[in-house]
Amino acid sequence: MGDITTGSVNANGLDFGYLAAGPQDGPLALLLHGFPDSPHTWRHLMPELAAAGYRAVAPYMRGYAPTPVPEDGAYQSGALAADAVALHEALGGGPDAVLVGHDWGAFATYGAANAAPDRWRTAVALSVPPISVMTTAFFDYEQLKRSFYIFVFQTPLAELALNRAFVEGLWRDWSPADGRDRSGDVDRVMECLAAPANAAAAIGYYRAMLDPSRLVDRYAAEQRATTVVGERPVLYLHGAEDGCLAADAVDLDAVRAALPPGSRAERIGGAGHFLQLDRPAEVNERVLSWLAP
């Protein structure tokens, strides 16, 4: 992990554990992970951001240990966006702060950038497009088969299903099978979800996704912000070999139309869902180029 350190900070009523790299007085770069993943997914990008002068902070998302399970049981995208805005405040971010989000972290990125545009200069989203594009892609027949896990997570069997073999299977299916050993990444995920309450929290993200009764009114404004076209430009990157959300189901022209003016949407060849790990040098170069003032 090199110069990556650990820490914790209270934001939005939760004590967020995090990884960090870079100067304390640098512009904040908030890096948000998805499922089934952890902040360690950013281990290649964080040193590059630090070298560019950023204070890179990658929190464990709500419910992913050591960040606790929220008492309000809120796991909707709006709650994740509110967490990102609160983390900006707690970490002393300025208007030059940037957001980078993958998977569920991408949803949080859209929402946080739209809900509080004065806090962020720009943003990067990986692997999950804006909700309007996501909804269209989701109902493709082949994509429905790939998304089987979302429907499993709506059932009472979900907590039993979410074991190491299941997570290993998702990692294997979602990124190219080119011999890379992903056991370390799976180890990190299972550490985060070892307690039943933490596993239930990770599943809760998906239950809130399809069950409106699970939406908490407190986050209504941030929830709306995840569905609109905001002000801050976004770089969107999608792996050409993504086995979670197939690249051919994601129309990049539609992605660009759903993002603010000045945004870009690009594919990364040879990369799967975890493109920041599949093609770290290329992803790092594109992210740093986009973030350059």
PDB file of C-alpha atoms in Angstrom:
ATOM      1  CA  MET A   1       0.000   0.000   0.000  1.00  0.00           C
ATOM      2  CA  GLY A   2       3.071   2.283   0.016  1.00  0.00           C
ATOM      3  CA  ASP A   3       2.276   5.691   1.495  1.00  0.00           C
ATOM      4  CA  ILE A   4      -1.442   4.995   1.832  1.00  0.00           C
ATOM      5  CA  THR A   5      -2.553   5.490   5.439  1.00  0.00           C
ATOM      6  CA  THR A   6      -5.730   4.795   7.395  1.00  0.00           C
ATOM      7  CA  GLY A   7      -7.979   7.098   9.375  1.00  0.00           C
ATOM      8  CA  SER A   8     -11.539   7.856  10.416  1.00  0.00           C
ATOM      9  CA  VAL A   9     -13.835  10.862  10.395  1.00  0.00           C
ATOM     10  CA  ASN A  10     -17.387  11.541  11.548  1.00  0.00           C
ATOM     11  CA  ALA A  11     -19.736  12.653   8.780  1.00  0.00           C
ATOM     12  CA  ASN A  12     -23.520  12.470   8.422  1.00  0.00           C
ATOM     13  CA  GLY A  13     -23.724  10.755  11.814  1.00  0.00           C
ATOM     14  CA  LEU A  14     -21.350   7.904  10.912  1.00  0.00           C
ATOM     15  CA  ASP A  15     -17.697   7.266  11.759  1.00  0.00           C
ATOM     16  CA  PHE A  16     -16.272   6.581   8.318  1.00  0.00           C
ATOM     17  CA  GLY A  17     -13.073   4.575   8.126  1.00  0.00           C
ATOM     18  CA  TYR A  18     -10.915   5.557   5.187  1.00  0.00           C
ATOM     19  CA  LEU A  19      -7.648   5.174   3.306  1.00  0.00           C
ATOM     20  CA  ALA A  20      -5.720   8.339   2.451  1.00  0.00           C
ATOM     21  CA  ALA A  21      -2.697   9.499   0.492  1.00  0.00           C
ATOM     22  CA  GLY A  22      -1.206  12.850  -0.406  1.00  0.00           C
ATOM     23  CA  PRO A  23      -0.648  16.202   1.282  1.00  0.00           C
ATOM     24  CA  GLN A  24      -3.090  17.328   3.954  1.00  0.00           C
ATOM     25  CA  ASP A  25      -3.369  20.749   2.315  1.00  0.00           C
ATOM     26  CA  GLY A  26      -3.971  19.425  -1.205  1.00  0.00           C
ATOM     27  CA  PRO A  27      -7.330  19.618  -2.998  1.00  0.00           C
ATOM     28  CA  LEU A  28      -9.613  16.841  -1.805  1.00  0.00           C
ATOM     29  CA  ALA A  29     -10.114  13.879  -4.149  1.00  0.00           C
ATOM     30  CA  LEU A  30     -12.919  11.741  -2.702  1.00  0.00           C
ATOM     31  CA  LEU A  31     -12.897   8.180  -4.064  1.00  0.00           C
ATOM     32  CA  LEU A  32     -16.056   6.101  -3.611  1.00  0.00           C
ATOM     33  CA  HIS A  33     -16.139   2.324  -4.049  1.00  0.00           C
ATOM     34  CA  GLY A  34     -18.947  -0.010  -5.059  1.00  0.00           C
ATOM     35  CA  PHE A  35     -20.024  -3.647  -4.609  1.00  0.00           C
ATOM     36  CA  PRO A  36     -18.526  -6.129  -3.967  1.00  0.00           C
ATOM     37  CA  ASP A  37     -15.488  -3.996  -3.301  1.00  0.00           C
ATOM     38  CA  SER A  38     -13.618  -1.841  -0.800  1.00  0.00           C
ATOM     39  CA  PRO A  39     -11.491   1.328  -0.773  1.00  0.00           C
ATOM     40  CA  HIS A  40      -8.517  -0.836  -1.746  1.00  0.00           C
ATOM     41  CA  THR A  41      -9.899  -0.774  -5.288  1.00  0.00           C
ATOM     42  CA  TRP A  42      -8.240   2.673  -5.528  1.00  0.00           C
ATOM     43  CA  ARG A  43      -4.741   1.514  -4.563  1.00  0.00           C
ATOM     44  CA  HIS A  44      -3.317   2.242  -8.030  1.00  0.00           C
ATOM     45  CA  LEU A  45      -4.990   5.633  -8.468  1.00  0.00           C
ATOM     46  CA  MET A  46      -4.356   7.057  -4.989  1.00  0.00           C
ATOM     47  CA  PRO A  47      -0.548   7.336  -5.283  1.00  0.00           C
ATOM     48  CA  GLU A  48      -0.913   9.020  -8.670  1.00  0.00           C
ATOM     49  CA  LEU A  49      -3.381  11.532  -7.256  1.00  0.00           C
ATOM     50  CA  ALA A  50      -1.053  12.135  -4.311  1.00  0.00           C
ATOM     51  CA  ALA A  51       1.867  12.745  -6.671  1.00  0.00           C
ATOM     52  CA  ALA A  52      -0.287  15.292  -8.512  1.00  0.00           C
ATOM     53  CA  GLY A  53      -0.839  17.150  -5.232  1.00  0.00           C
ATOM     54  CA  TYR A  54      -4.279  15.865  -4.259  1.00  0.00           C
ATOM     55  CA  ARG A  55      -5.322  14.652  -0.833  1.00  0.00           C
ATOM     56  CA  ALA A  56      -6.902  11.377  -1.940  1.00  0.00           C
ATOM     57  CA  VAL A  57      -9.398   9.915   0.559  1.00  0.00           C
ATOM     58  CA  ALA A  58     -11.221   6.632  -0.063  1.00  0.00           C
ATOM     59  CA  PRO A  59     -13.877   5.931   2.596  1.00  0.00           C
ATOM     60  CA  TYR A  60     -15.475   2.620   3.426  1.00  0.00           C
ATOM     61  CA  MET A  61     -19.056   3.243   2.294  1.00  0.00           C
ATOM     62  CA  ARG A  62     -21.890   3.131   4.840  1.00  0.00           C
ATOM     63  CA  GLY A  63     -22.305  -0.339   6.283  1.00  0.00           C
ATOM     64  CA  TYR A  64     -18.924  -1.590   5.013  1.00  0.00           C
ATOM     65  CA  ALA A  65     -16.800  -2.235   8.111  1.00  0.00           C
ATOM     66  CA  PRO A  66     -15.130  -0.443   9.744  1.00  0.00           C
ATOM     67  CA  THR A  67     -17.759   2.161   8.794  1.00  0.00           C
ATOM     68  CA  PRO A  68     -20.805   1.206  10.896  1.00  0.00           C
ATOM     69  CA  VAL A  69     -24.246   0.162   9.809  1.00  0.00           C
ATOM     70  CA  PRO A  70     -26.460   3.284   9.814  1.00  0.00           C
ATOM     71  CA  GLU A  71     -29.197   3.326  12.438  1.00  0.00           C
ATOM     72  CA  ASP A  72     -31.711   4.780   9.967  1.00  0.00           C
ATOM     73  CA  GLY A  73     -31.282   1.806   7.606  1.00  0.00           C
ATOM     74  CA  ALA A  74     -30.917   4.159   4.631  1.00  0.00           C
ATOM     75  CA  TYR A  75     -29.044   2.718   1.656  1.00  0.00           C
ATOM     76  CA  GLN A  76     -30.597   4.629  -1.236  1.00  0.00           C
ATOM     77  CA  SER A  77     -28.419   6.543  -3.688  1.00  0.00           C
ATOM     78  CA  GLY A  78     -29.491   9.802  -2.053  1.00  0.00           C
ATOM     79  CA  ALA A  79     -28.053   8.674   1.286  1.00  0.00           C
ATOM     80  CA  LEU A  80     -24.749   7.812  -0.404  1.00  0.00           C
ATOM     81  CA  ALA A  81     -24.709  11.241  -2.053  1.00  0.00           C
ATOM     82  CA  ALA A  82     -25.419  12.910   1.303  1.00  0.00           C
ATOM     83  CA  ASP A  83     -22.514  10.977   2.816  1.00  0.00           C
ATOM     84  CA  ALA A  84     -20.180  12.281   0.097  1.00  0.00           C
ATOM     85  CA  VAL A  85     -21.265  15.884   0.701  1.00  0.00           C
ATOM     86  CA  ALA A  86     -20.858  15.441   4.463  1.00  0.00           C
ATOM     87  CA  LEU A  87     -17.415  13.894   3.978  1.00  0.00           C
ATOM     88  CA  HIS A  88     -16.404  16.920   1.915  1.00  0.00           C
ATOM     89  CA  GLU A  89     -17.361  19.120   4.862  1.00  0.00           C
ATOM     90  CA  ALA A  90     -15.747  16.913   7.518  1.00  0.00           C
ATOM     91  CA  LEU A  91     -12.484  16.562   5.574  1.00  0.00           C
ATOM     92  CA  GLY A  92     -12.216  20.303   4.963  1.00  0.00           C
ATOM     93  CA  GLY A  93     -12.716  20.151   1.222  1.00  0.00           C
ATOM     94  CA  GLY A  94     -12.908  23.308  -0.844  1.00  0.00           C
ATOM     95  CA  PRO A  95     -14.540  24.207  -4.161  1.00  0.00           C
ATOM     96  CA  ASP A  96     -11.517  22.631  -5.900  1.00  0.00           C
ATOM     97  CA  ALA A  97     -12.462  19.156  -4.622  1.00  0.00           C
ATOM     98  CA  VAL A  98     -13.090  16.333  -7.101  1.00  0.00           C
ATOM     99  CA  LEU A  99     -15.134  13.143  -6.966  1.00  0.00           C
ATOM    100  CA  VAL A 100     -14.301   9.716  -8.400  1.00  0.00           C
ATOM    101  CA  GLY A 101     -16.860   6.917  -8.022  1.00  0.00           C
ATOM    102  CA  HIS A 102     -17.137   3.308  -9.186  1.00  0.00           C
ATOM    103  CA  ASP A 103     -20.327   1.205  -9.308  1.00  0.00           C
ATOM    104  CA  TRP A 104     -22.452   2.345  -6.321  1.00  0.00           C
ATOM    105  CA  GLY A 105     -19.831   5.025  -5.847  1.00  0.00           C
ATOM    106  CA  ALA A 106     -20.764   6.317  -9.315  1.00  0.00           C
ATOM    107  CA  PHE A 107     -24.386   6.777  -8.225  1.00  0.00           C
ATOM    108  CA  ALA A 108     -23.129   8.636  -5.159  1.00  0.00           C
ATOM    109  CA  THR A 109     -20.892  10.764  -7.377  1.00  0.00           C
ATOM    110  CA  TYR A 110     -23.742  11.848  -9.655  1.00  0.00           C
ATOM    111  CA  GLY A 111     -25.917  12.707  -6.680  1.00  0.00           C
ATOM    112  CA  ALA A 112     -23.276  14.570  -4.669  1.00  0.00           C
ATOM    113  CA  ALA A 113     -22.047  16.598  -7.656  1.00  0.00           C
ATOM    114  CA  ASN A 114     -25.618  17.552  -8.575  1.00  0.00           C
ATOM    115  CA  ALA A 115     -26.813  18.229  -5.025  1.00  0.00           C
ATOM    116  CA  ALA A 116     -23.878  20.448  -4.035  1.00  0.00           C
ATOM    117  CA  PRO A 117     -22.121  21.676  -7.198  1.00  0.00           C
ATOM    118  CA  ASP A 118     -20.365  24.467  -5.298  1.00  0.00           C
ATOM    119  CA  ARG A 119     -18.330  21.840  -3.427  1.00  0.00           C
ATOM    120  CA  TRP A 120     -16.831  20.074  -6.467  1.00  0.00           C
ATOM    121  CA  ARG A 121     -14.807  21.179  -9.482  1.00  0.00           C
ATOM    122  CA  THR A 122     -15.433  18.052 -11.549  1.00  0.00           C
ATOM    123  CA  ALA A 123     -16.128  14.326 -11.267  1.00  0.00           C
ATOM    124  CA  VAL A 124     -15.311  10.913 -12.712  1.00  0.00           C
ATOM    125  CA  ALA A 125     -17.730   7.962 -12.795  1.00  0.00           C
ATOM    126  CA  LEU A 126     -16.795   4.383 -13.641  1.00  0.00           C
ATOM    127  CA  SER A 127     -18.846   1.389 -14.781  1.00  0.00           C
ATOM    128  CA  VAL A 128     -22.359   2.636 -13.939  1.00  0.00           C
ATOM    129  CA  PRO A 129     -23.936   5.329 -16.165  1.00  0.00           C
ATOM    130  CA  PRO A 130     -26.545   7.888 -15.084  1.00  0.00           C
ATOM    131  CA  ILE A 131     -29.825   6.348 -13.958  1.00  0.00           C
ATOM    132  CA  SER A 132     -31.715   7.245 -17.145  1.00  0.00           C
ATOM    133  CA  VAL A 133     -29.218   5.261 -19.220  1.00  0.00           C
ATOM    134  CA  MET A 134     -28.926   2.531 -16.602  1.00  0.00           C
ATOM    135  CA  THR A 135     -32.684   1.940 -16.661  1.00  0.00           C
ATOM    136  CA  THR A 136     -32.711   1.520 -20.444  1.00  0.00           C
ATOM    137  CA  ALA A 137     -29.769  -0.892 -20.372  1.00  0.00           C
ATOM    138  CA  PHE A 138     -31.179  -2.857 -17.456  1.00  0.00           C
ATOM    139  CA  PHE A 139     -34.183  -4.214 -19.363  1.00  0.00           C
ATOM    140  CA  ASP A 140     -32.189  -5.742 -22.185  1.00  0.00           C
ATOM    141  CA  TYR A 141     -32.759  -9.539 -22.026  1.00  0.00           C
ATOM    142  CA  GLU A 142     -29.076 -10.452 -21.885  1.00  0.00           C
ATOM    143  CA  GLN A 143     -28.480  -7.768 -19.279  1.00  0.00           C
ATOM    144  CA  LEU A 144     -31.301  -9.108 -17.117  1.00  0.00           C
ATOM    145  CA  LYS A 145     -29.462 -12.434 -17.002  1.00  0.00           C
ATOM    146  CA  ARG A 146     -26.254 -10.700 -15.954  1.00  0.00           C
ATOM    147  CA  SER A 147     -28.185  -8.850 -13.252  1.00  0.00           C
ATOM    148  CA  PHE A 148     -29.509 -12.020 -11.594  1.00  0.00           C
ATOM    149  CA  TYR A 149     -27.801 -11.104  -8.318  1.00  0.00           C
ATOM    150  CA  ILE A 150     -29.952  -7.969  -7.962  1.00  0.00           C
ATOM    151  CA  PHE A 151     -33.076 -10.133  -7.939  1.00  0.00           C
ATOM    152  CA  VAL A 152     -31.507 -12.677  -5.576  1.00  0.00           C
ATOM    153  CA  PHE A 153     -30.860  -9.788  -3.202  1.00  0.00           C
ATOM    154  CA  GLN A 154     -34.585  -8.981  -3.074  1.00  0.00           C
ATOM    155  CA  THR A 155     -35.304 -12.380  -1.469  1.00  0.00           C
ATOM    156  CA  PRO A 156     -34.943 -13.719   2.085  1.00  0.00           C
ATOM    157  CA  LEU A 157     -32.172 -15.959   0.753  1.00  0.00           C
ATOM    158  CA  ALA A 158     -29.875 -13.025   0.029  1.00  0.00           C
ATOM    159  CA  GLU A 159     -27.927 -13.114   3.274  1.00  0.00           C
ATOM    160  CA  LEU A 160     -27.238 -16.832   2.809  1.00  0.00           C
ATOM    161  CA  ALA A 161     -26.161 -16.316  -0.796  1.00  0.00           C
ATOM    162  CA  LEU A 162     -23.656 -13.559  -0.045  1.00  0.00           C
ATOM    163  CA  ASN A 163     -20.702 -15.769   0.832  1.00  0.00           C
ATOM    164  CA  ARG A 164     -17.107 -15.901  -0.395  1.00  0.00           C
ATOM    165  CA  ALA A 165     -17.848 -18.256  -3.281  1.00  0.00           C
ATOM    166  CA  PHE A 166     -20.604 -15.921  -4.495  1.00  0.00           C
ATOM    167  CA  VAL A 167     -18.327 -12.859  -4.362  1.00  0.00           C
ATOM    168  CA  GLU A 168     -15.514 -14.747  -6.094  1.00  0.00           C
ATOM    169  CA  GLY A 169     -17.964 -15.689  -8.830  1.00  0.00           C
ATOM    170  CA  LEU A 170     -18.984 -12.075  -9.373  1.00  0.00           C
ATOM    171  CA  TRP A 171     -15.375 -10.925  -9.640  1.00  0.00           C
ATOM    172  CA  ARG A 172     -14.629 -13.765 -12.074  1.00  0.00           C
ATOM    173  CA  ASP A 173     -17.657 -13.002 -14.258  1.00  0.00           C
ATOM    174  CA  TRP A 174     -17.370  -9.238 -14.207  1.00  0.00           C
ATOM    175  CA  SER A 175     -13.758  -8.769 -15.311  1.00  0.00           C
ATOM    176  CA  PRO A 176     -11.682 -10.582 -17.982  1.00  0.00           C
ATOM    177  CA  ALA A 177     -10.324 -13.980 -16.972  1.00  0.00           C
ATOM    178  CA  ASP A 178      -6.695 -13.229 -17.866  1.00  0.00           C
ATOM    179  CA  GLY A 179      -4.987 -14.954 -14.967  1.00  0.00           C
ATOM    180  CA  ARG A 180      -4.963 -12.074 -12.483  1.00  0.00           C
ATOM    181  CA  ASP A 181      -5.257 -13.194  -8.887  1.00  0.00           C
ATOM    182  CA  ARG A 182      -8.172 -11.352  -7.300  1.00  0.00           C
ATOM    183  CA  SER A 183      -8.155 -13.291  -4.030  1.00  0.00           C
ATOM    184  CA  GLY A 184      -6.712 -10.276  -2.189  1.00  0.00           C
ATOM    185  CA  ASP A 185      -9.554  -8.047  -3.350  1.00  0.00           C
ATOM    186  CA  VAL A 186     -12.095 -10.673  -2.339  1.00  0.00           C
ATOM    187  CA  ASP A 187     -10.362 -10.930   1.052  1.00  0.00           C
ATOM    188  CA  ARG A 188     -10.876  -7.201   1.571  1.00  0.00           C
ATOM    189  CA  VAL A 189     -14.560  -7.421   0.640  1.00  0.00           C
ATOM    190  CA  MET A 190     -15.177 -10.331   2.983  1.00  0.00           C
ATOM    191  CA  GLU A 191     -13.440  -8.463   5.821  1.00  0.00           C
ATOM    192  CA  CYS A 192     -15.858  -5.561   5.280  1.00  0.00           C
ATOM    193  CA  LEU A 193     -18.893  -7.870   5.213  1.00  0.00           C
ATOM    194  CA  ALA A 194     -17.830 -10.486   7.776  1.00  0.00           C
ATOM    195  CA  ALA A 195     -20.513  -9.532  10.297  1.00  0.00           C
ATOM    196  CA  PRO A 196     -24.113 -10.426   9.339  1.00  0.00           C
ATOM    197  CA  ALA A 197     -25.205  -6.815   9.852  1.00  0.00           C
ATOM    198  CA  ASN A 198     -22.596  -5.574   7.386  1.00  0.00           C
ATOM    199  CA  ALA A 199     -23.571  -8.186   4.795  1.00  0.00           C
ATOM    200  CA  ALA A 200     -27.205  -7.151   5.221  1.00  0.00           C
ATOM    201  CA  ALA A 201     -26.168  -3.518   4.704  1.00  0.00           C
ATOM    202  CA  ALA A 202     -24.485  -4.303   1.363  1.00  0.00           C
ATOM    203  CA  ILE A 203     -27.633  -6.135   0.279  1.00  0.00           C
ATOM    204  CA  GLY A 204     -29.677  -3.175   1.512  1.00  0.00           C
ATOM    205  CA  TYR A 205     -28.284  -1.003  -1.282  1.00  0.00           C
ATOM    206  CA  TYR A 206     -29.981  -3.300  -3.802  1.00  0.00           C
ATOM    207  CA  ARG A 207     -33.210  -3.638  -1.849  1.00  0.00           C
ATOM    208  CA  ALA A 208     -33.540   0.149  -1.712  1.00  0.00           C
ATOM    209  CA  MET A 209     -32.844   0.259  -5.448  1.00  0.00           C
ATOM    210  CA  LEU A 210     -36.053  -1.642  -6.301  1.00  0.00           C
ATOM    211  CA  ASP A 211     -38.286  -1.033  -3.273  1.00  0.00           C
ATOM    212  CA  PRO A 212     -39.553   2.569  -2.920  1.00  0.00           C
ATOM    213  CA  SER A 213     -40.834   1.808   0.589  1.00  0.00           C
ATOM    214  CA  ARG A 214     -37.200   1.653   1.726  1.00  0.00           C
ATOM    215  CA  LEU A 215     -36.464   5.234   0.675  1.00  0.00           C
ATOM    216  CA  VAL A 216     -35.897   7.516   3.667  1.00  0.00           C
ATOM    217  CA  ASP A 217     -37.519  10.958   3.307  1.00  0.00           C
ATOM    218  CA  ARG A 218     -34.531  12.672   4.901  1.00  0.00           C
ATOM    219  CA  TYR A 219     -32.582  12.085   1.675  1.00  0.00           C
ATOM    220  CA  ALA A 220     -35.332  13.042  -0.766  1.00  0.00           C
ATOM    221  CA  ALA A 221     -33.448  16.060  -2.152  1.00  0.00           C
ATOM    222  CA  GLU A 222     -30.263  14.079  -2.719  1.00  0.00           C
ATOM    223  CA  GLN A 223     -32.295  11.246  -4.214  1.00  0.00           C
ATOM    224  CA  ARG A 224     -33.774  13.643  -6.778  1.00  0.00           C
ATOM    225  CA  ALA A 225     -30.271  14.950  -7.483  1.00  0.00           C
ATOM    226  CA  THR A 226     -29.194  11.479  -8.659  1.00  0.00           C
ATOM    227  CA  THR A 227     -31.739  11.635 -11.502  1.00  0.00           C
ATOM    228  CA  VAL A 228     -31.107  15.084 -13.010  1.00  0.00           C
ATOM    229  CA  VAL A 229     -28.509  16.609 -15.306  1.00  0.00           C
ATOM    230  CA  GLY A 230     -26.205  18.654 -13.111  1.00  0.00           C
ATOM    231  CA  GLU A 231     -23.701  21.483 -13.600  1.00  0.00           C
ATOM    232  CA  ARG A 232     -20.289  19.904 -13.078  1.00  0.00           C
ATOM    233  CA  PRO A 233     -18.780  18.050 -16.065  1.00  0.00           C
ATOM    234  CA  VAL A 234     -18.186  14.324 -15.658  1.00  0.00           C
ATOM    235  CA  LEU A 235     -15.757  11.902 -17.257  1.00  0.00           C
ATOM    236  CA  TYR A 236     -17.479   8.530 -17.675  1.00  0.00           C
ATOM    237  CA  LEU A 237     -15.379   5.395 -18.254  1.00  0.00           C
ATOM    238  CA  HIS A 238     -16.734   1.911 -19.048  1.00  0.00           C
ATOM    239  CA  GLY A 239     -14.804  -1.310 -19.572  1.00  0.00           C
ATOM    240  CA  ALA A 240     -15.209  -2.829 -23.032  1.00  0.00           C
ATOM    241  CA  GLU A 241     -15.256  -6.315 -21.445  1.00  0.00           C
ATOM    242  CA  ASP A 242     -17.565  -5.497 -18.538  1.00  0.00           C
ATOM    243  CA  GLY A 243     -19.411  -8.634 -17.484  1.00  0.00           C
ATOM    244  CA  CYS A 244     -21.678  -6.843 -14.998  1.00  0.00           C
ATOM    245  CA  LEU A 245     -23.118  -4.157 -17.268  1.00  0.00           C
ATOM    246  CA  ALA A 246     -22.197  -5.063 -20.829  1.00  0.00           C
ATOM    247  CA  ALA A 247     -20.557  -2.323 -22.878  1.00  0.00           C
ATOM    248  CA  ASP A 248     -22.897  -2.942 -25.824  1.00  0.00           C
ATOM    249  CA  ALA A 249     -25.876  -2.227 -23.537  1.00  0.00           C
ATOM    250  CA  VAL A 250     -24.502   1.213 -22.635  1.00  0.00           C
ATOM    251  CA  ASP A 251     -24.959   3.755 -25.419  1.00  0.00           C
ATOM    252  CA  LEU A 252     -22.154   6.281 -24.925  1.00  0.00           C
ATOM    253  CA  ASP A 253     -24.060   8.925 -26.881  1.00  0.00           C
ATOM    254  CA  ALA A 254     -26.936   8.498 -24.438  1.00  0.00           C
ATOM    255  CA  VAL A 255     -24.481   8.756 -21.539  1.00  0.00           C
ATOM    256  CA  ARG A 256     -23.113  12.037 -22.886  1.00  0.00           C
ATOM    257  CA  ALA A 257     -26.662  13.385 -23.312  1.00  0.00           C
ATOM    258  CA  ALA A 258     -27.469  12.482 -19.693  1.00  0.00           C
ATOM    259  CA  LEU A 259     -24.396  14.273 -18.318  1.00  0.00           C
ATOM    260  CA  PRO A 260     -23.704  18.020 -17.965  1.00  0.00           C
ATOM    261  CA  PRO A 261     -22.238  20.020 -20.867  1.00  0.00           C
ATOM    262  CA  GLY A 262     -18.528  19.450 -21.341  1.00  0.00           C
ATOM    263  CA  SER A 263     -18.685  15.838 -20.139  1.00  0.00           C
ATOM    264  CA  ARG A 264     -17.023  12.895 -21.885  1.00  0.00           C
ATOM    265  CA  ALA A 265     -17.832   9.182 -22.106  1.00  0.00           C
ATOM    266  CA  GLU A 266     -15.223   6.636 -23.183  1.00  0.00           C
ATOM    267  CA  ARG A 267     -14.602   2.885 -23.268  1.00  0.00           C
ATOM    268  CA  ILE A 268     -11.451   1.244 -21.959  1.00  0.00           C
ATOM    269  CA  GLY A 269     -10.376  -1.672 -24.145  1.00  0.00           C
ATOM    270  CA  GLY A 270      -9.530  -4.948 -22.433  1.00  0.00           C
ATOM    271  CA  ALA A 271     -11.074  -3.798 -19.145  1.00  0.00           C
ATOM    272  CA  GLY A 272     -13.988  -5.316 -17.291  1.00  0.00           C
ATOM    273  CA  HIS A 273     -16.179  -3.959 -14.518  1.00  0.00           C
ATOM    274  CA  PHE A 274     -13.211  -3.296 -12.206  1.00  0.00           C
ATOM    275  CA  LEU A 275     -11.439  -1.277 -14.881  1.00  0.00           C
ATOM    276  CA  GLN A 276      -9.346   0.673 -12.363  1.00  0.00           C
ATOM    277  CA  LEU A 277      -7.721  -2.670 -11.506  1.00  0.00           C
ATOM    278  CA  ASP A 278      -7.903  -4.268 -14.965  1.00  0.00           C
ATOM    279  CA  ARG A 279      -6.155  -1.410 -16.785  1.00  0.00           C
ATOM    280  CA  PRO A 280      -4.758   0.811 -14.016  1.00  0.00           C
ATOM    281  CA  ALA A 281      -2.179   2.693 -16.099  1.00  0.00           C
ATOM    282  CA  GLU A 282      -4.711   3.690 -18.756  1.00  0.00           C
ATOM    283  CA  VAL A 283      -7.440   4.565 -16.271  1.00  0.00           C
ATOM    284  CA  ASN A 284      -5.002   6.591 -14.156  1.00  0.00           C
ATOM    285  CA  GLU A 285      -3.815   8.510 -17.208  1.00  0.00           C
ATOM    286  CA  ARG A 286      -7.342   9.370 -18.321  1.00  0.00           C
ATOM    287  CA  VAL A 287      -8.460  10.363 -14.831  1.00  0.00           C
ATOM    288  CA  LEU A 288      -5.406  12.548 -14.162  1.00  0.00           C
ATOM    289  CA  SER A 289      -5.705  14.142 -17.587  1.00  0.00           C
ATOM    290  CA  TRP A 290      -9.364  14.936 -16.938  1.00  0.00           C
ATOM    291  CA  LEU A 291      -8.652  16.359 -13.493  1.00  0.00           C
ATOM    292  CA  ALA A 292      -5.814  18.582 -14.680  1.00  0.00           C
ATOM    293  CA  PRO A 293      -6.828  22.223 -14.068  1.00  0.00           C
TER     294      PRO A 293
END
